[in-house]
Short mmCIF file of C-alpha atoms (C1' of nucleotides) in Angstrom, two decimals:
data_model
loop_
_atom_site.label_atom_id
_atom_site.label_comp_id
_atom_site.label_asym_id
_atom_site.label_seq_id
_atom_site.Cartn_x
_atom_site.Cartn_y
_atom_site.Cartn_z
CA MET A 1 147.24 182.37 -12.11
CA PRO A 2 147.63 179.52 -11.26
CA GLU A 3 144.77 177.53 -9.27
CA LEU A 4 145.11 174.03 -7.32
CA PRO A 5 145.18 171.96 -10.77
CA GLU A 6 147.88 174.01 -11.80
CA VAL A 7 149.71 173.87 -8.59
CA GLU A 8 149.22 170.04 -8.82
CA SER A 9 150.39 169.70 -12.59
CA ILE A 10 153.53 171.90 -11.26
CA ARG A 11 154.13 169.53 -8.22
CA ARG A 12 153.86 166.41 -10.08
CA GLY A 13 156.61 167.67 -13.14
CA LEU A 14 159.05 169.18 -10.23
CA ALA A 15 158.62 166.05 -7.59
CA ARG A 16 159.79 164.03 -10.89
CA LYS A 17 162.96 165.98 -11.36
CA VAL A 18 163.88 167.35 -8.32
CA ARG A 19 163.21 164.91 -5.50
CA GLY A 20 166.28 163.74 -3.94
CA ASP A 21 168.56 166.44 -5.78
CA VAL A 22 170.42 168.36 -3.20
CA ILE A 23 170.26 172.15 -3.25
CA GLU A 24 173.99 173.34 -3.35
CA SER A 25 173.53 177.19 -3.44
CA VAL A 26 170.41 180.00 -3.62
CA TRP A 27 170.41 183.28 -5.92
CA LEU A 28 167.65 185.88 -4.85
CA GLY A 29 167.00 188.96 -6.38
CA GLU A 30 167.78 192.37 -5.26
CA LYS A 31 164.18 192.91 -5.12
CA PRO A 32 162.58 191.74 -1.61
CA GLU A 33 158.76 191.75 -2.42
CA PRO A 34 158.54 188.15 -3.02
CA LEU A 35 160.29 186.83 0.13
CA LYS A 36 157.66 186.29 2.77
CA SER A 37 160.87 185.37 5.11
CA PRO A 38 163.74 187.32 5.32
CA ALA A 39 166.48 186.28 2.51
CA PRO A 40 169.26 184.99 5.19
CA ALA A 41 166.62 182.93 6.64
CA ILE A 42 165.93 181.26 3.09
CA VAL A 43 169.02 180.77 1.97
CA ALA A 44 170.16 178.87 5.63
CA ALA A 45 166.99 176.62 4.75
CA LEU A 46 167.62 175.91 1.51
CA GLU A 47 171.43 175.70 0.83
CA GLN A 48 172.84 172.19 1.48
CA ALA A 49 169.19 170.74 2.17
CA ARG A 50 168.19 167.56 0.25
CA ILE A 51 164.26 168.06 -1.20
CA ALA A 52 162.85 164.67 0.72
CA ALA A 53 159.32 165.53 -1.06
CA VAL A 54 157.58 168.02 -3.02
CA ARG A 55 153.65 168.37 -2.06
CA ARG A 56 150.95 170.48 -2.86
CA VAL A 57 149.12 171.99 0.25
CA GLY A 58 146.50 174.74 -1.58
CA LYS A 59 148.11 176.64 -4.15
CA HIS A 60 151.52 176.31 -2.11
CA ILE A 61 154.24 174.36 -3.39
CA VAL A 62 155.62 172.76 -0.26
CA PHE A 63 159.23 171.17 -0.40
CA ASP A 64 159.93 168.82 2.46
CA LEU A 65 163.50 169.52 3.09
CA GLU A 66 165.92 167.19 4.83
CA SER A 67 169.76 167.82 6.00
CA ALA A 68 171.91 166.25 2.78
CA GLN A 69 175.13 166.53 5.93
CA PRO A 70 176.33 163.37 6.13
CA ARG A 71 175.39 161.84 9.70
CA THR A 72 178.65 162.03 11.53
CA ALA A 73 178.41 165.60 11.34
CA VAL A 74 175.47 165.16 14.53
CA PRO A 75 176.95 162.22 15.63
CA HIS A 76 174.89 162.08 18.96
CA GLY A 77 171.91 163.24 17.29
CA PRO A 78 168.85 161.41 16.06
CA ARG A 79 169.45 158.39 13.44
CA GLY A 80 168.13 159.44 9.88
CA ALA A 81 168.01 162.30 8.18
CA GLN A 82 168.03 165.58 10.13
CA PRO A 83 164.63 167.79 9.65
CA HIS A 84 165.55 170.69 7.72
CA GLY A 85 162.16 172.51 7.31
CA GLN A 86 159.89 173.66 4.39
CA TRP A 87 159.90 176.14 1.40
CA ILE A 88 157.00 177.47 0.37
CA VAL A 89 156.45 178.43 -2.68
CA HIS A 90 153.08 180.63 -3.48
CA LEU A 91 152.90 181.56 -7.54
CA GLY A 92 150.69 184.28 -7.03
CA MET A 93 148.84 185.18 -10.27
CA THR A 94 151.85 185.09 -12.77
CA GLY A 95 154.46 182.71 -11.40
CA SER A 96 156.11 179.83 -12.42
CA LEU A 97 159.03 177.55 -11.03
CA VAL A 98 161.12 176.28 -13.94
CA ILE A 99 163.64 173.66 -14.63
CA ALA A 100 166.79 174.89 -16.54
CA GLN A 101 170.13 174.08 -17.44
CA PRO A 102 172.49 176.70 -15.95
CA GLU A 103 173.65 177.86 -19.65
CA SER A 104 169.93 179.05 -20.80
CA GLU A 105 169.57 182.40 -20.67
CA VAL A 106 167.77 183.88 -17.48
CA ALA A 107 164.26 184.91 -18.48
CA ARG A 108 163.15 188.74 -17.52
CA HIS A 109 161.17 188.62 -13.98
CA THR A 110 163.35 186.25 -12.75
CA HIS A 111 163.71 186.37 -9.02
CA ALA A 112 165.49 183.34 -7.70
CA ILE A 113 167.52 180.57 -8.78
CA VAL A 114 168.44 177.48 -7.02
CA ARG A 115 171.24 175.35 -8.42
CA LEU A 116 171.17 171.75 -7.51
CA GLN A 117 173.85 168.99 -7.36
CA SER A 118 172.42 167.55 -10.56
CA GLY A 119 173.60 170.46 -12.17
CA ARG A 120 170.21 171.85 -12.99
CA GLU A 121 168.37 174.67 -11.70
CA LEU A 122 165.17 175.09 -10.48
CA ARG A 123 164.13 178.96 -11.23
CA PHE A 124 161.34 181.19 -9.93
CA VAL A 125 159.64 183.32 -12.29
CA ASP A 126 157.08 185.97 -11.70
CA PRO A 127 156.20 189.04 -13.93
CA ARG A 128 153.46 190.05 -11.65
CA ARG A 129 155.40 189.44 -8.37
CA PHE A 130 152.53 188.38 -6.84
CA GLY A 131 153.82 185.23 -5.80
CA ARG A 132 155.75 184.50 -2.46
CA LEU A 133 158.85 182.67 -1.10
CA SER A 134 158.87 181.48 2.42
CA VAL A 135 160.66 179.00 4.58
CA VAL A 136 159.45 177.49 7.65
CA ARG A 137 161.49 175.39 10.43
CA GLU A 138 158.69 175.13 13.04
CA ARG A 139 157.56 171.90 14.24
CA GLY A 140 154.90 170.83 12.65
CA GLY A 141 155.33 172.97 9.62
CA PHE A 142 153.64 174.52 7.36
CA ALA A 143 149.85 174.14 8.14
CA PRO A 144 147.22 176.73 6.91
CA GLY A 145 143.31 175.88 7.81
CA GLY A 146 141.13 175.15 5.18
CA HIS A 147 140.01 171.94 3.74
CA GLU A 148 141.85 170.16 0.84
CA PRO A 149 138.84 170.03 -1.63
CA LEU A 150 139.57 166.99 -3.38
CA GLY A 151 139.84 165.56 0.77
CA ALA A 152 136.81 167.00 1.95
CA SER A 153 133.39 164.85 2.21
CA VAL A 154 130.38 165.81 1.71
CA ARG A 155 129.58 166.62 5.21
CA GLN A 156 132.52 168.57 6.08
CA PHE A 157 131.91 170.22 2.65
CA ALA A 158 128.42 171.35 3.96
CA ARG A 159 129.39 172.59 7.27
CA LEU A 160 131.94 175.23 5.67
CA PHE A 161 128.99 177.03 4.40
CA ARG A 162 126.65 176.91 7.23
CA GLY A 163 125.32 179.89 8.86
CA ARG A 164 127.46 181.94 5.66
CA LYS A 165 125.82 185.19 4.33
CA THR A 166 128.42 185.29 1.87
CA PRO A 167 127.77 184.52 -1.81
CA ILE A 168 128.72 180.96 -2.67
CA LYS A 169 130.77 182.37 -4.87
CA SER A 170 132.84 184.18 -2.44
CA ALA A 171 132.76 181.48 0.37
CA LEU A 172 134.32 178.79 -2.31
CA LEU A 173 137.28 181.41 -3.33
CA ASN A 174 137.63 181.63 0.85
CA GLN A 175 141.16 179.77 1.53
CA LYS A 176 140.46 179.50 5.13
CA LEU A 177 137.04 177.55 4.47
CA LEU A 178 138.30 175.55 0.71
CA ARG A 179 142.40 175.80 0.06
CA GLY A 180 143.07 175.92 -3.45
CA VAL A 181 139.59 176.82 -5.12
CA GLY A 182 140.14 180.00 -7.24
CA ASN A 183 138.09 182.23 -9.61
CA ILE A 184 138.09 179.57 -12.97
CA TYR A 185 137.07 176.77 -10.78
CA ALA A 186 134.35 178.23 -8.47
CA ASP A 187 132.82 179.12 -11.71
CA GLU A 188 133.11 175.85 -13.13
CA SER A 189 131.78 174.43 -10.35
CA LEU A 190 128.36 176.44 -9.94
CA TYR A 191 127.70 176.06 -13.29
CA ARG A 192 128.52 172.16 -13.30
CA ALA A 193 125.96 172.26 -10.14
CA GLY A 194 123.18 174.35 -11.27
CA ILE A 195 123.72 177.04 -8.73
CA ARG A 196 124.17 180.90 -9.33
CA PRO A 197 127.40 182.49 -7.97
CA ARG A 198 125.21 185.15 -5.70
CA ARG A 199 123.11 182.76 -4.03
CA ARG A 200 124.03 183.04 0.03
CA ALA A 201 126.19 180.23 0.95
CA SER A 202 124.04 179.73 3.69
CA ARG A 203 120.64 179.39 1.90
CA LEU A 204 121.70 176.36 -0.61
CA THR A 205 119.56 173.45 0.33
CA GLY A 206 121.20 169.87 1.72
CA ASP A 207 120.67 168.67 -2.31
CA GLU A 208 122.52 171.76 -3.28
CA LEU A 209 125.59 171.37 -1.16
CA GLY A 210 125.71 167.73 -2.59
CA ARG A 211 125.74 168.77 -6.21
CA LEU A 212 127.99 171.27 -5.18
CA HIS A 213 130.52 169.49 -3.40
CA ARG A 214 130.18 166.46 -6.63
CA ALA A 215 130.60 168.96 -9.25
CA LEU A 216 133.94 171.16 -7.74
CA GLN A 217 135.90 167.35 -7.07
CA GLN A 218 134.92 166.32 -10.66
CA VAL A 219 136.05 169.69 -12.34
CA LEU A 220 139.36 169.64 -10.20
CA ARG A 221 139.92 166.00 -10.88
CA GLN A 222 139.27 166.78 -14.73
CA ALA A 223 141.40 169.62 -14.66
CA ILE A 224 144.28 167.97 -13.22
CA ARG A 225 143.91 165.02 -15.72
CA ALA A 226 144.09 167.87 -18.55
CA GLY A 227 147.52 169.22 -16.96
CA GLY A 228 145.45 172.68 -15.84
CA SER A 229 143.74 175.41 -17.75
CA SER A 230 146.18 177.64 -20.04
CA VAL A 231 144.49 180.94 -19.91
CA SER A 232 147.07 183.34 -20.74
CA ASP A 233 150.74 181.81 -20.11
CA TYR A 234 150.24 179.06 -17.83
CA VAL A 235 152.54 176.15 -18.62
CA ASN A 236 153.97 173.41 -16.11
CA ALA A 237 157.25 172.52 -14.84
CA GLU A 238 157.77 171.22 -18.29
CA GLY A 239 156.91 174.15 -19.90
CA GLU A 240 154.03 172.39 -21.18
CA ALA A 241 150.29 174.20 -21.37
CA GLY A 242 147.22 172.70 -19.95
CA PHE A 243 144.03 171.41 -22.32
CA PHE A 244 141.68 172.30 -19.39
CA GLN A 245 140.58 175.69 -20.64
CA PHE A 246 138.62 173.70 -23.77
CA GLU A 247 136.66 172.49 -21.32
CA HIS A 248 135.45 175.83 -19.54
CA ARG A 249 131.51 176.00 -19.89
CA VAL A 250 131.51 179.70 -18.33
CA TYR A 251 134.58 180.81 -17.31
CA GLY A 252 135.97 183.17 -19.96
CA ARG A 253 132.31 182.59 -22.37
CA GLU A 254 130.92 186.13 -21.48
CA GLY A 255 128.34 186.46 -24.19
CA GLU A 256 128.81 183.11 -25.70
CA PRO A 257 126.01 180.38 -26.05
CA CYS A 258 125.62 178.02 -23.09
CA ARG A 259 126.01 174.52 -24.24
CA LYS A 260 123.36 172.94 -22.67
CA CYS A 261 120.56 175.92 -23.42
CA ARG A 262 122.15 178.22 -25.72
CA SER A 263 121.54 181.46 -23.58
CA ALA A 264 124.01 183.84 -23.76
CA ILE A 265 126.72 183.29 -20.68
CA LYS A 266 126.62 186.38 -18.01
CA ARG A 267 129.35 188.09 -16.38
CA VAL A 268 129.00 190.16 -13.21
CA VAL A 269 131.28 191.47 -10.49
CA ILE A 270 130.83 189.92 -6.84
CA ALA A 271 133.06 190.97 -4.31
CA GLY A 272 135.78 192.73 -6.92
CA ARG A 273 136.01 189.24 -8.98
CA SER A 274 134.43 188.56 -12.27
CA ALA A 275 131.73 185.81 -11.78
CA HIS A 276 130.17 183.73 -15.10
CA TYR A 277 127.32 181.83 -15.04
CA CYS A 278 124.24 181.16 -17.16
CA PRO A 279 121.22 182.54 -16.32
CA LYS A 280 119.07 179.74 -17.48
CA CYS A 281 120.85 176.44 -16.43
CA GLN A 282 121.69 178.01 -12.82
CA LYS A 283 119.42 178.64 -9.84
"C1'" DA B 1 132.46 189.39 13.52
"C1'" DG B 2 132.79 188.73 8.74
"C1'" DG B 3 131.71 190.47 4.38
"C1'" DT B 4 133.45 194.26 0.76
"C1'" DT B 5 136.70 196.87 -1.38
"C1'" DG B 6 141.18 199.01 -3.29
"C1'" DA B 7 145.96 198.26 -3.38
"C1'" DC B 8 149.83 195.59 -5.00
"C1'" DC B 9 152.49 194.63 -10.31
"C1'" DT B 10 153.29 193.97 -15.09
"C1'" DG B 11 151.59 192.67 -19.63
"C1'" DG B 12 148.58 191.93 -23.13
"C1'" DA B 13 144.06 193.23 -25.68
"C1'" DC B 14 141.32 196.60 -27.61
"C1'" DG B 15 139.65 201.02 -29.10
"C1'" DC B 16 140.39 205.39 -31.33
"C1'" DT C 1 152.45 203.03 -34.75
"C1'" DG C 2 151.27 204.70 -30.44
"C1'" DC C 3 148.90 206.01 -26.95
"C1'" DG C 4 145.14 205.52 -23.26
"C1'" DT C 5 141.80 201.94 -20.82
"C1'" DC C 6 140.56 198.10 -19.03
"C1'" DC C 7 141.47 193.35 -17.57
"C1'" DA C 8 143.53 189.34 -15.45
"C1'" DG C 9 144.14 183.01 -12.81
"C1'" DG C 10 145.87 185.68 -5.90
"C1'" DT C 11 145.85 188.09 -1.22
"C1'" DC C 12 146.03 191.33 2.11
"C1'" DA C 13 145.00 195.28 4.93
"C1'" DA C 14 141.57 198.44 5.77
"C1'" DC C 15 137.11 199.63 6.25
"C1'" DC C 16 131.38 198.99 6.77
#
DNA sequence: AGGTTGACCTGGACGC
DNA sequence: TGCGTCCAGGTCAACC
């Protein structure tokens, strides 16, 4: 479900509510599918840990954990909080993280409940079960490949596509190149850059790559400001919908007129994913 | 090697 | 109302 702007919106809401809080206990559902790490490893990493920070890496939410034990518990350890690892959440297509009061009803498809010292609960709900939970305790922490699209310079961006024969649409979705771009923002950035999704990545001109870099960063920033796109049921950590879906120019608009030239927006399938574009404005 | 396809799940929208 | 079909914001393994 969520792409970079949606995950970022969720992260911001979560950070406000849970940063500094301590995890008292963890409940994990019976079905193991959402777990990428063994359940006991997740419980061990989370329980009694303080949430030092809530970050976003691509489409992942990363909770930086530190030991909540008083320092006397490790008398000879280094000064300051002990690192405790990271809790990584990927929301898949339909996952959500919600803050709830313990007495509130547990929603269907709730796969994990994290009880916090403040009395609140952090619940992971995911009907389609494509989301994943894991923990990382190694030094260096969670470090997937790929560039953050909002952090990449135009030169770094252009280099990613050099020699790639794949359609530019597929390259944008490749998380090993750029992390965080999904189907909506791939289509929307290609429209804004005037580039057809089936163009081979390696064949884009320097000018086109520059336009695409700019368009992608613009559309992601605008979407974050709008709280993301709520296409079906996406809501942020506060349960609020985003409103960037009203700014979509092509995604989900098959057959509707292009806002610039009134041509009918086309939908095609590229590498198994639907792609939307304006046949006149995109070359 | 690198790109493409199908499988993984559930639920909502639509047509008959 | 009810049933069948198709579609979905993501990622893998398996295939060419």
